[in-house]
PDB file of C-alpha atoms and ligand atoms in Angstrom:
ATOM      1  CA  UNK A 158     111.358 117.797  72.129  1.00 90.00           C
ATOM      2  CA  UNK A 159     113.569 116.304  74.750  1.00 95.00           C
ATOM      3  CA  UNK A 160     117.361 116.533  74.747  1.00 96.00           C
ATOM      4  CA  UNK A 161     119.855 114.930  76.872  1.00 96.00           C
ATOM      5  CA  UNK A 162     123.298 116.652  77.076  1.00 97.00           C
ATOM      6  CA  UNK A 163     126.109 114.535  78.057  1.00 96.00           C
ATOM      7  CA  UNK A 164     124.291 112.987  80.866  1.00 97.00           C
ATOM      8  CA  UNK A 165     126.044 110.767  83.264  1.00 96.00           C
ATOM      9  CA  UNK A 166     124.825 109.142  86.265  1.00 97.00           C
ATOM     10  CA  UNK A 167     126.139 107.324  89.369  1.00 97.00           C
ATOM     11  CA  UNK A 168     123.872 106.234  92.389  1.00 96.00           C
ATOM     12  CA  UNK A 169     126.375 107.347  94.881  1.00 95.00           C
ATOM     13  CA  UNK A 170     129.546 109.443  94.897  1.00 91.00           C
ATOM     14  CA  UNK A 171     131.908 106.420  95.248  1.00 91.00           C
ATOM     15  CA  UNK A 172     130.209 104.154  92.779  1.00 93.00           C
ATOM     16  CA  UNK A 173     130.974 103.749  89.166  1.00 93.00           C
ATOM     17  CA  UNK A 174     128.800 105.544  86.451  1.00 94.00           C
ATOM     18  CA  UNK A 175     125.857 103.606  85.358  1.00 94.00           C
ATOM     19  CA  UNK A 176     125.351 106.032  82.516  1.00 94.00           C
ATOM     20  CA  UNK A 177     128.359 107.566  80.732  1.00 94.00           C
ATOM     21  CA  UNK A 178     127.962 110.892  78.630  1.00 94.00           C
ATOM     22  CA  UNK A 179     124.694 110.021  76.988  1.00 93.00           C
ATOM     23  CA  UNK A 180     123.510 112.598  74.478  1.00 94.00           C
ATOM     24  CA  UNK A 181     120.261 111.957  72.547  1.00 93.00           C
ATOM     25  CA  UNK A 182     117.545 113.975  71.153  1.00 93.00           C
ATOM     26  CA  UNK A 183     113.930 112.712  71.134  1.00 93.00           C
ATOM     27  CA  UNK A 184     111.562 114.644  68.836  1.00 92.00           C
ATOM     28  CA  UNK A 185     107.913 115.137  69.588  1.00 91.00           C
ATOM     29  CA  UNK A 186     105.984 112.372  67.950  1.00 89.00           C
ATOM     30  CA  UNK A 187     108.907 109.939  67.518  1.00 88.00           C
ATOM     31  CA  UNK A 188     109.005 106.310  68.643  1.00 86.00           C
ATOM     32  CA  UNK A 189     112.350 105.514  70.278  1.00 87.00           C
ATOM     33  CA  UNK A 190     113.561 102.173  71.598  1.00 85.00           C
ATOM     34  CA  UNK A 191     116.121 101.815  74.394  1.00 88.00           C
ATOM     35  CA  UNK A 192     117.932  98.466  74.239  1.00 84.00           C
ATOM     36  CA  UNK A 193     120.548  97.013  76.541  1.00 83.00           C
ATOM     37  CA  UNK A 194     121.287  93.942  78.694  1.00 82.00           C
ATOM     38  CA  UNK A 195     119.707  93.495  82.071  1.00 80.00           C
ATOM     39  CA  UNK A 196     121.387  95.942  84.523  1.00 86.00           C
ATOM     40  CA  UNK A 197     122.749  98.100  81.795  1.00 87.00           C
ATOM     41  CA  UNK A 198     120.896 101.167  82.941  1.00 91.00           C
ATOM     42  CA  UNK A 199     117.669 101.511  80.861  1.00 89.00           C
ATOM     43  CA  UNK A 200     115.321 101.962  83.841  1.00 89.00           C
ATOM     44  CA  UNK A 201     117.826 104.435  85.372  1.00 93.00           C
ATOM     45  CA  UNK A 202     117.835 106.442  81.946  1.00 94.00           C
ATOM     46  CA  UNK A 203     114.037 106.432  81.997  1.00 94.00           C
ATOM     47  CA  UNK A 204     114.010 107.737  85.507  1.00 94.00           C
ATOM     48  CA  UNK A 205     116.193 110.388  84.450  1.00 96.00           C
ATOM     49  CA  UNK A 206     113.998 111.256  81.447  1.00 96.00           C
ATOM     50  CA  UNK A 207     111.065 111.329  83.842  1.00 95.00           C
ATOM     51  CA  UNK A 208     112.792 113.758  86.177  1.00 94.00           C
ATOM     52  CA  UNK A 209     112.849 111.213  89.051  1.00 94.00           C
ATOM     53  CA  UNK A 210     116.583 111.101  89.116  1.00 95.00           C
ATOM     54  CA  UNK A 211     118.807 114.069  88.468  1.00 95.00           C
ATOM     55  CA  UNK A 212     121.844 113.635  86.289  1.00 96.00           C
ATOM     56  CA  UNK A 213     125.193 113.612  88.129  1.00 97.00           C
ATOM     57  CA  UNK A 214     126.598 115.678  85.286  1.00 97.00           C
ATOM     58  CA  UNK A 215     124.990 116.946  82.178  1.00 97.00           C
ATOM     59  CA  UNK A 216     121.394 118.178  81.668  1.00 96.00           C
ATOM     60  CA  UNK A 217     118.108 117.724  80.068  1.00 97.00           C
ATOM     61  CA  UNK A 218     116.399 120.193  77.726  1.00 97.00           C
ATOM     62  CA  UNK A 219     112.592 120.254  77.228  1.00 94.00           C
ATOM     63  CA  UNK A 220     111.691 122.246  74.208  1.00 92.00           C
ATOM     64  CA  UNK A 221     115.019 123.991  74.502  1.00 94.00           C
ATOM     65  CA  UNK A 222     114.597 124.781  78.312  1.00 95.00           C
ATOM     66  CA  UNK A 223     116.799 123.317  80.815  1.00 96.00           C
ATOM     67  CA  UNK A 224     114.866 120.990  83.168  1.00 95.00           C
ATOM     68  CA  UNK A 225     115.013 122.276  86.707  1.00 93.00           C
ATOM     69  CA  UNK A 226     112.866 122.909  89.763  1.00 91.00           C
ATOM     70  CA  UNK A 227     110.721 125.491  87.914  1.00 92.00           C
ATOM     71  CA  UNK A 228     109.581 123.319  84.984  1.00 93.00           C
ATOM     72  CA  UNK A 229     109.992 119.888  86.381  1.00 94.00           C
ATOM     73  CA  UNK A 230     106.371 119.704  87.637  1.00 94.00           C
ATOM     74  CA  UNK A 231     104.766 120.687  84.200  1.00 93.00           C
ATOM     75  CA  UNK A 232     107.194 118.309  82.349  1.00 94.00           C
ATOM     76  CA  UNK A 233     106.136 115.481  84.682  1.00 93.00           C
ATOM     77  CA  UNK A 234     102.572 116.143  84.062  1.00 91.00           C
ATOM     78  CA  UNK A 235     103.039 115.238  80.312  1.00 92.00           C
ATOM     79  CA  UNK A 236     104.691 111.797  80.966  1.00 94.00           C
ATOM     80  CA  UNK A 237     103.209 108.426  81.792  1.00 93.00           C
ATOM     81  CA  UNK A 238     105.267 105.421  82.724  1.00 92.00           C
ATOM     82  CA  UNK A 239     103.697 102.069  81.735  1.00 88.00           C
ATOM     83  CA  UNK A 240     105.364  99.083  83.269  1.00 81.00           C
ATOM     84  CA  UNK A 241     104.529  95.662  81.795  1.00 69.00           C
ATOM     85  CA  UNK A 242     102.852  94.573  85.061  1.00 75.00           C
ATOM     86  CA  UNK A 243     100.849  97.702  85.922  1.00 85.00           C
ATOM     87  CA  UNK A 244      98.885  97.958  89.219  1.00 87.00           C
ATOM     88  CA  UNK A 245      95.330  97.307  88.791  1.00 90.00           C
ATOM     89  CA  UNK A 246      92.977  98.279  91.591  1.00 90.00           C
ATOM     90  CA  UNK A 247      90.283  95.887  92.682  1.00 90.00           C
ATOM     91  CA  UNK A 248      87.501  97.837  90.840  1.00 92.00           C
ATOM     92  CA  UNK A 249      85.909  98.380  87.419  1.00 94.00           C
ATOM     93  CA  UNK A 250      87.982  98.573  84.118  1.00 96.00           C
ATOM     94  CA  UNK A 251      86.444 101.990  83.876  1.00 97.00           C
ATOM     95  CA  UNK A 252      87.873 103.166  87.240  1.00 96.00           C
ATOM     96  CA  UNK A 253      91.279 101.546  86.397  1.00 96.00           C
ATOM     97  CA  UNK A 254      91.453 103.558  83.146  1.00 97.00           C
ATOM     98  CA  UNK A 255      90.384 106.752  84.787  1.00 97.00           C
ATOM     99  CA  UNK A 256      92.930 106.027  87.371  1.00 94.00           C
ATOM    100  CA  UNK A 257      93.025 108.595  90.282  1.00 91.00           C
ATOM    101  CA  UNK A 258      89.806 110.260  89.197  1.00 94.00           C
ATOM    102  CA  UNK A 259      86.920 110.378  91.628  1.00 94.00           C
ATOM    103  CA  UNK A 260      84.293 107.841  90.501  1.00 92.00           C
ATOM    104  CA  UNK A 261      81.569 110.452  90.237  1.00 95.00           C
ATOM    105  CA  UNK A 262      83.871 112.632  87.982  1.00 97.00           C
ATOM    106  CA  UNK A 263      84.872 109.932  85.457  1.00 98.00           C
ATOM    107  CA  UNK A 264      84.318 111.086  81.925  1.00 98.00           C
ATOM    108  CA  UNK A 265      82.917 107.817  80.311  1.00 97.00           C
ATOM    109  CA  UNK A 266      83.377 109.033  76.755  1.00 97.00           C
ATOM    110  CA  UNK A 267      87.042 109.689  77.455  1.00 97.00           C
ATOM    111  CA  UNK A 268      87.579 106.266  78.895  1.00 98.00           C
ATOM    112  CA  UNK A 269      86.011 104.557  75.733  1.00 97.00           C
ATOM    113  CA  UNK A 270      88.218 106.886  73.628  1.00 94.00           C
ATOM    114  CA  UNK A 271      91.362 106.033  75.605  1.00 93.00           C
ATOM    115  CA  UNK A 272      90.531 102.134  75.431  1.00 93.00           C
ATOM    116  CA  UNK A 273      89.976 102.473  71.786  1.00 90.00           C
ATOM    117  CA  UNK A 274      93.241 104.204  71.003  1.00 86.00           C
ATOM    118  CA  UNK A 275      95.196 101.768  73.310  1.00 85.00           C
ATOM    119  CA  UNK A 276      93.455  98.946  71.335  1.00 84.00           C
ATOM    120  CA  UNK A 277      91.977  97.267  74.402  1.00 89.00           C
ATOM    121  CA  UNK A 278      88.160  98.083  73.667  1.00 91.00           C
ATOM    122  CA  UNK A 279      87.660  94.896  71.668  1.00 90.00           C
ATOM    123  CA  UNK A 280      88.605  92.915  74.741  1.00 91.00           C
ATOM    124  CA  UNK A 281      86.419  95.042  77.057  1.00 95.00           C
ATOM    125  CA  UNK A 282      83.344  94.872  74.804  1.00 95.00           C
ATOM    126  CA  UNK A 283      83.567  90.977  75.001  1.00 94.00           C
ATOM    127  CA  UNK A 284      82.923  90.981  78.786  1.00 93.00           C
ATOM    128  CA  UNK A 285      79.215  90.903  79.909  1.00 93.00           C
ATOM    129  CA  UNK A 286      79.556  93.942  82.103  1.00 94.00           C
ATOM    130  CA  UNK A 287      81.888  95.720  79.644  1.00 96.00           C
ATOM    131  CA  UNK A 288      83.315  98.849  81.230  1.00 97.00           C
ATOM    132  CA  UNK A 289      81.713  97.855  84.571  1.00 95.00           C
ATOM    133  CA  UNK A 290      83.694  94.594  84.733  1.00 94.00           C
ATOM    134  CA  UNK A 291      85.810  94.206  87.769  1.00 93.00           C
ATOM    135  CA  UNK A 292      89.539  93.679  87.032  1.00 91.00           C
ATOM    136  CA  UNK A 293      92.379  93.515  89.529  1.00 78.00           C
ATOM    137  CA  UNK A 294      92.641  91.045  92.243  1.00 71.00           C
ATOM    138  CA  UNK A 295      89.442  89.004  91.943  1.00 68.00           C
ATOM    139  CA  UNK A 296      88.246  90.190  88.549  1.00 71.00           C
ATOM    140  CA  UNK A 297      88.883  89.477  84.940  1.00 75.00           C
ATOM    141  CA  UNK A 298      92.287  87.914  84.265  1.00 78.00           C
ATOM    142  CA  UNK A 299      94.327  89.964  81.931  1.00 85.00           C
ATOM    143  CA  UNK A 300      97.477  88.800  80.165  1.00 79.00           C
ATOM    144  CA  UNK A 301     100.794  90.993  80.479  1.00 75.00           C
ATOM    145  CA  UNK A 302     100.105  92.573  77.155  1.00 75.00           C
ATOM    146  CA  UNK A 303      96.558  93.438  77.917  1.00 83.00           C
ATOM    147  CA  UNK A 304      97.494  94.942  81.200  1.00 85.00           C
ATOM    148  CA  UNK A 305     100.009  96.995  79.501  1.00 82.00           C
ATOM    149  CA  UNK A 306      97.458  98.380  77.061  1.00 86.00           C
ATOM    150  CA  UNK A 307      95.274  99.135  80.109  1.00 91.00           C
ATOM    151  CA  UNK A 308      98.242 101.094  81.193  1.00 90.00           C
ATOM    152  CA  UNK A 309      98.497 102.955  77.860  1.00 88.00           C
ATOM    153  CA  UNK A 310      94.676 103.694  78.065  1.00 92.00           C
ATOM    154  CA  UNK A 311      95.438 105.022  81.554  1.00 93.00           C
ATOM    155  CA  UNK A 312      98.084 107.290  80.281  1.00 92.00           C
ATOM    156  CA  UNK A 313      95.831 108.495  77.297  1.00 90.00           C
ATOM    157  CA  UNK A 314      92.983 109.222  79.760  1.00 94.00           C
ATOM    158  CA  UNK A 315      95.473 111.358  81.696  1.00 92.00           C
ATOM    159  CA  UNK A 316      96.239 113.170  78.361  1.00 89.00           C
ATOM    160  CA  UNK A 317      99.915 112.222  78.764  1.00 91.00           C
ATOM    161  CA  UNK A 318     101.642 112.879  75.348  1.00 90.00           C
ATOM    162  CA  UNK A 319     105.025 111.257  76.386  1.00 94.00           C
ATOM    163  CA  UNK A 320     104.760 107.606  77.178  1.00 92.00           C
ATOM    164  CA  UNK A 321     107.476 105.332  78.390  1.00 93.00           C
ATOM    165  CA  UNK A 322     106.852 101.580  78.166  1.00 87.00           C
ATOM    166  CA  UNK A 323     109.164  99.576  80.350  1.00 84.00           C
ATOM    167  CA  UNK A 324     109.279  95.959  79.437  1.00 74.00           C
ATOM    168  CA  UNK A 325     110.342  93.696  82.216  1.00 57.00           C
ATOM    169  CA  UNK A 326     112.788  91.313  80.453  1.00 51.00           C
ATOM    170  CA  UNK A 327     111.678  88.416  82.733  1.00 49.00           C
ATOM    171  CA  UNK A 328     107.993  88.401  81.781  1.00 51.00           C
ATOM    172  CA  UNK A 329     108.228  88.584  78.115  1.00 52.00           C
ATOM    173  CA  UNK A 330     106.544  86.162  75.644  1.00 61.00           C
ATOM    174  CA  UNK A 331     106.326  86.282  71.864  1.00 64.00           C
ATOM    175  CA  UNK A 332     102.561  87.277  72.073  1.00 65.00           C
ATOM    176  CA  UNK A 333     103.234  90.230  74.267  1.00 61.00           C
ATOM    177  CA  UNK A 334     105.877  91.376  71.504  1.00 63.00           C
ATOM    178  CA  UNK A 335     103.022  91.561  68.888  1.00 68.00           C
ATOM    179  CA  UNK A 336     100.530  93.203  71.364  1.00 65.00           C
ATOM    180  CA  UNK A 337     102.977  95.963  72.154  1.00 63.00           C
ATOM    181  CA  UNK A 338     103.850  96.567  68.478  1.00 67.00           C
ATOM    182  CA  UNK A 339     100.224  96.618  67.596  1.00 68.00           C
ATOM    183  CA  UNK A 340      99.435  99.032  70.421  1.00 67.00           C
ATOM    184  CA  UNK A 341     102.234 101.211  69.431  1.00 69.00           C
ATOM    185  CA  UNK A 342     101.456 101.383  65.629  1.00 72.00           C
ATOM    186  CA  UNK A 343      97.839 102.231  66.453  1.00 73.00           C
ATOM    187  CA  UNK A 344      98.722 105.226  68.569  1.00 78.00           C
ATOM    188  CA  UNK A 345      98.579 108.819  67.501  1.00 79.00           C
ATOM    189  CA  UNK A 346     101.654 110.371  65.841  1.00 81.00           C
ATOM    190  CA  UNK A 347     101.084 113.262  68.379  1.00 84.00           C
ATOM    191  CA  UNK A 348     102.383 111.017  71.127  1.00 88.00           C
ATOM    192  CA  UNK A 349     106.003 110.531  71.774  1.00 91.00           C
ATOM    193  CA  UNK A 350     106.862 106.984  72.878  1.00 89.00           C
ATOM    194  CA  UNK A 351     109.967 105.499  74.357  1.00 90.00           C
ATOM    195  CA  UNK A 352     110.040 101.755  74.633  1.00 85.00           C
ATOM    196  CA  UNK A 353     112.514  99.850  76.699  1.00 86.00           C
ATOM    197  CA  UNK A 354     113.174  96.421  75.191  1.00 78.00           C
ATOM    198  CA  UNK A 355     115.585  93.620  75.376  1.00 69.00           C
ATOM    199  CA  UNK A 356     115.377  92.290  71.828  1.00 65.00           C
ATOM    200  CA  UNK A 357     116.134  94.167  68.693  1.00 60.00           C
ATOM    201  CA  UNK A 358     114.194  92.459  65.859  1.00 54.00           C
ATOM    202  CA  UNK A 359     110.841  93.661  66.948  1.00 56.00           C
ATOM    203  CA  UNK A 360     111.955  97.320  67.156  1.00 54.00           C
ATOM    204  CA  UNK A 361     112.347  97.708  63.451  1.00 56.00           C
ATOM    205  CA  UNK A 362     109.934 100.667  63.357  1.00 57.00           C
ATOM    206  CA  UNK A 363     111.738 102.694  66.000  1.00 62.00           C
ATOM    207  CA  UNK A 364     114.802 104.794  66.182  1.00 65.00           C
ATOM    208  CA  UNK A 365     117.302 102.969  68.610  1.00 66.00           C
ATOM    209  CA  UNK A 366     119.402 103.882  71.564  1.00 68.00           C
ATOM    210  CA  UNK A 367     121.822 101.269  72.540  1.00 66.00           C
ATOM    211  CA  UNK A 368     123.211 100.983  76.065  1.00 63.00           C
ATOM    212  CA  UNK A 369     126.538  99.106  76.168  1.00 60.00           C
ATOM    213  CA  UNK A 370     128.205  98.262  79.503  1.00 53.00           C
TER     214      UNK A 370
HETATM  215  P1  ATP B 691     116.538  95.500  83.541  1.00 70.66           P
HETATM  216  O1  ATP B 691     116.677  95.022  82.155  1.00 70.66           O
HETATM  217  O2  ATP B 691     116.959  94.192  84.357  1.00 70.66           O
HETATM  218  O3  ATP B 691     115.306  96.144  83.994  1.00 70.66           O
HETATM  219  P2  ATP B 691     118.062  97.910  83.538  1.00 70.66           P
HETATM  220  O4  ATP B 691     118.636  98.121  82.274  1.00 70.66           O
HETATM  221  O5  ATP B 691     116.758  98.628  83.675  1.00 70.66           O
HETATM  222  O6  ATP B 691     117.957  96.467  83.855  1.00 70.66           O
HETATM  223  P3  ATP B 691     118.804  99.536  85.859  1.00 70.66           P
HETATM  224  O7  ATP B 691     117.603  99.142  86.789  1.00 70.66           O
HETATM  225  O8  ATP B 691     118.704 100.928  85.253  1.00 70.66           O
HETATM  226  O9  ATP B 691     118.967  98.575  84.710  1.00 70.66           O
HETATM  227  O10 ATP B 691     120.117  99.234  86.814  1.00 70.66           O
HETATM  228  C1  ATP B 691     121.244  99.580  86.294  1.00 70.66           C
HETATM  229  C2  ATP B 691     122.366  99.398  87.351  1.00 70.66           C
HETATM  230  O11 ATP B 691     122.204 100.233  88.408  1.00 70.66           O
HETATM  231  C3  ATP B 691     122.366  97.963  88.020  1.00 70.66           C
HETATM  232  O12 ATP B 691     123.762  97.489  87.985  1.00 70.66           O
HETATM  233  C4  ATP B 691     121.787  98.229  89.249  1.00 70.66           C
HETATM  234  O13 ATP B 691     122.342  97.248  90.212  1.00 70.66           O
HETATM  235  C5  ATP B 691     122.116  99.595  89.690  1.00 70.66           C
HETATM  236  N1  ATP B 691     121.005 100.147  90.438  1.00 70.66           N
HETATM  237  C6  ATP B 691     119.708 100.194  90.003  1.00 70.66           C
HETATM  238  N2  ATP B 691     119.102 100.984  91.003  1.00 70.66           N
HETATM  239  C7  ATP B 691     119.880 101.402  91.980  1.00 70.66           C
HETATM  240  C8  ATP B 691     119.866 102.079  93.211  1.00 70.66           C
HETATM  241  N3  ATP B 691     118.635 102.558  93.688  1.00 70.66           N
HETATM  242  N4  ATP B 691     120.836 102.100  93.982  1.00 70.66           N
HETATM  243  C9  ATP B 691     122.179 101.606  93.488  1.00 70.66           C
HETATM  244  N5  ATP B 691     122.190 100.975  92.323  1.00 70.66           N
HETATM  245  C10 ATP B 691     121.200 100.776  91.562  1.00 70.66           C
HETATM  246 MG1   MG B 692     114.801  97.980  84.046  1.00 70.66          MG
END
């Protein structure tokens, strides 16, 4: 579980607080939505959750332990951040899912399992070269929602069990909404998911955190 205790944050000493006294608890296996207007501090909050930014006041507890220098590294090993527009390298979909792994060390079965769980395997199976299909710059063209599912597959291949999906407000369309909800519903209950979203209606399955400013 993850707990934020009275977390406030300001980017510099003289600027105003971006986050004000936020206390939330995220249980393992839960699906949590973070909603707020553009510029309200959603990405800042996810950066704090990931340990990329340190709270100005307050703290984070991971399984009851204060997050500090000693456990930051192991906490971060559990987390993956999936932006809508993930970075695809100009290589095969297999290598893109097993991102960061040496090509000769890729566990093919794990790639397929990750793709299945992220609900992107049907798309991949339709391609002539399947998992060897080149994606990225000159490869197969993927929609925003499909890219995001590749990002989820990447997180699952890495064995992350805490996944943060950050939706860029500007690039949302109604299909993406459904893609993302499908992907989320199909994922294991062992995974904790935090979804940053701008619209409330689609998040009916989630517990919500509103950020007001
Ligand atoms: P969006 O929906 O547009 O992604 P957001 O809710 O994710 O917005 P943040 O990116 O967290 O918003 O930004 C919150 C506020 O903090 C904004 O006013 C922004 O200008 C400010 N901010 C963000 N990053 C920095 C930074 N590195 N230095 C100073 N201010 C920043
Ligand atoms: Mg943001």
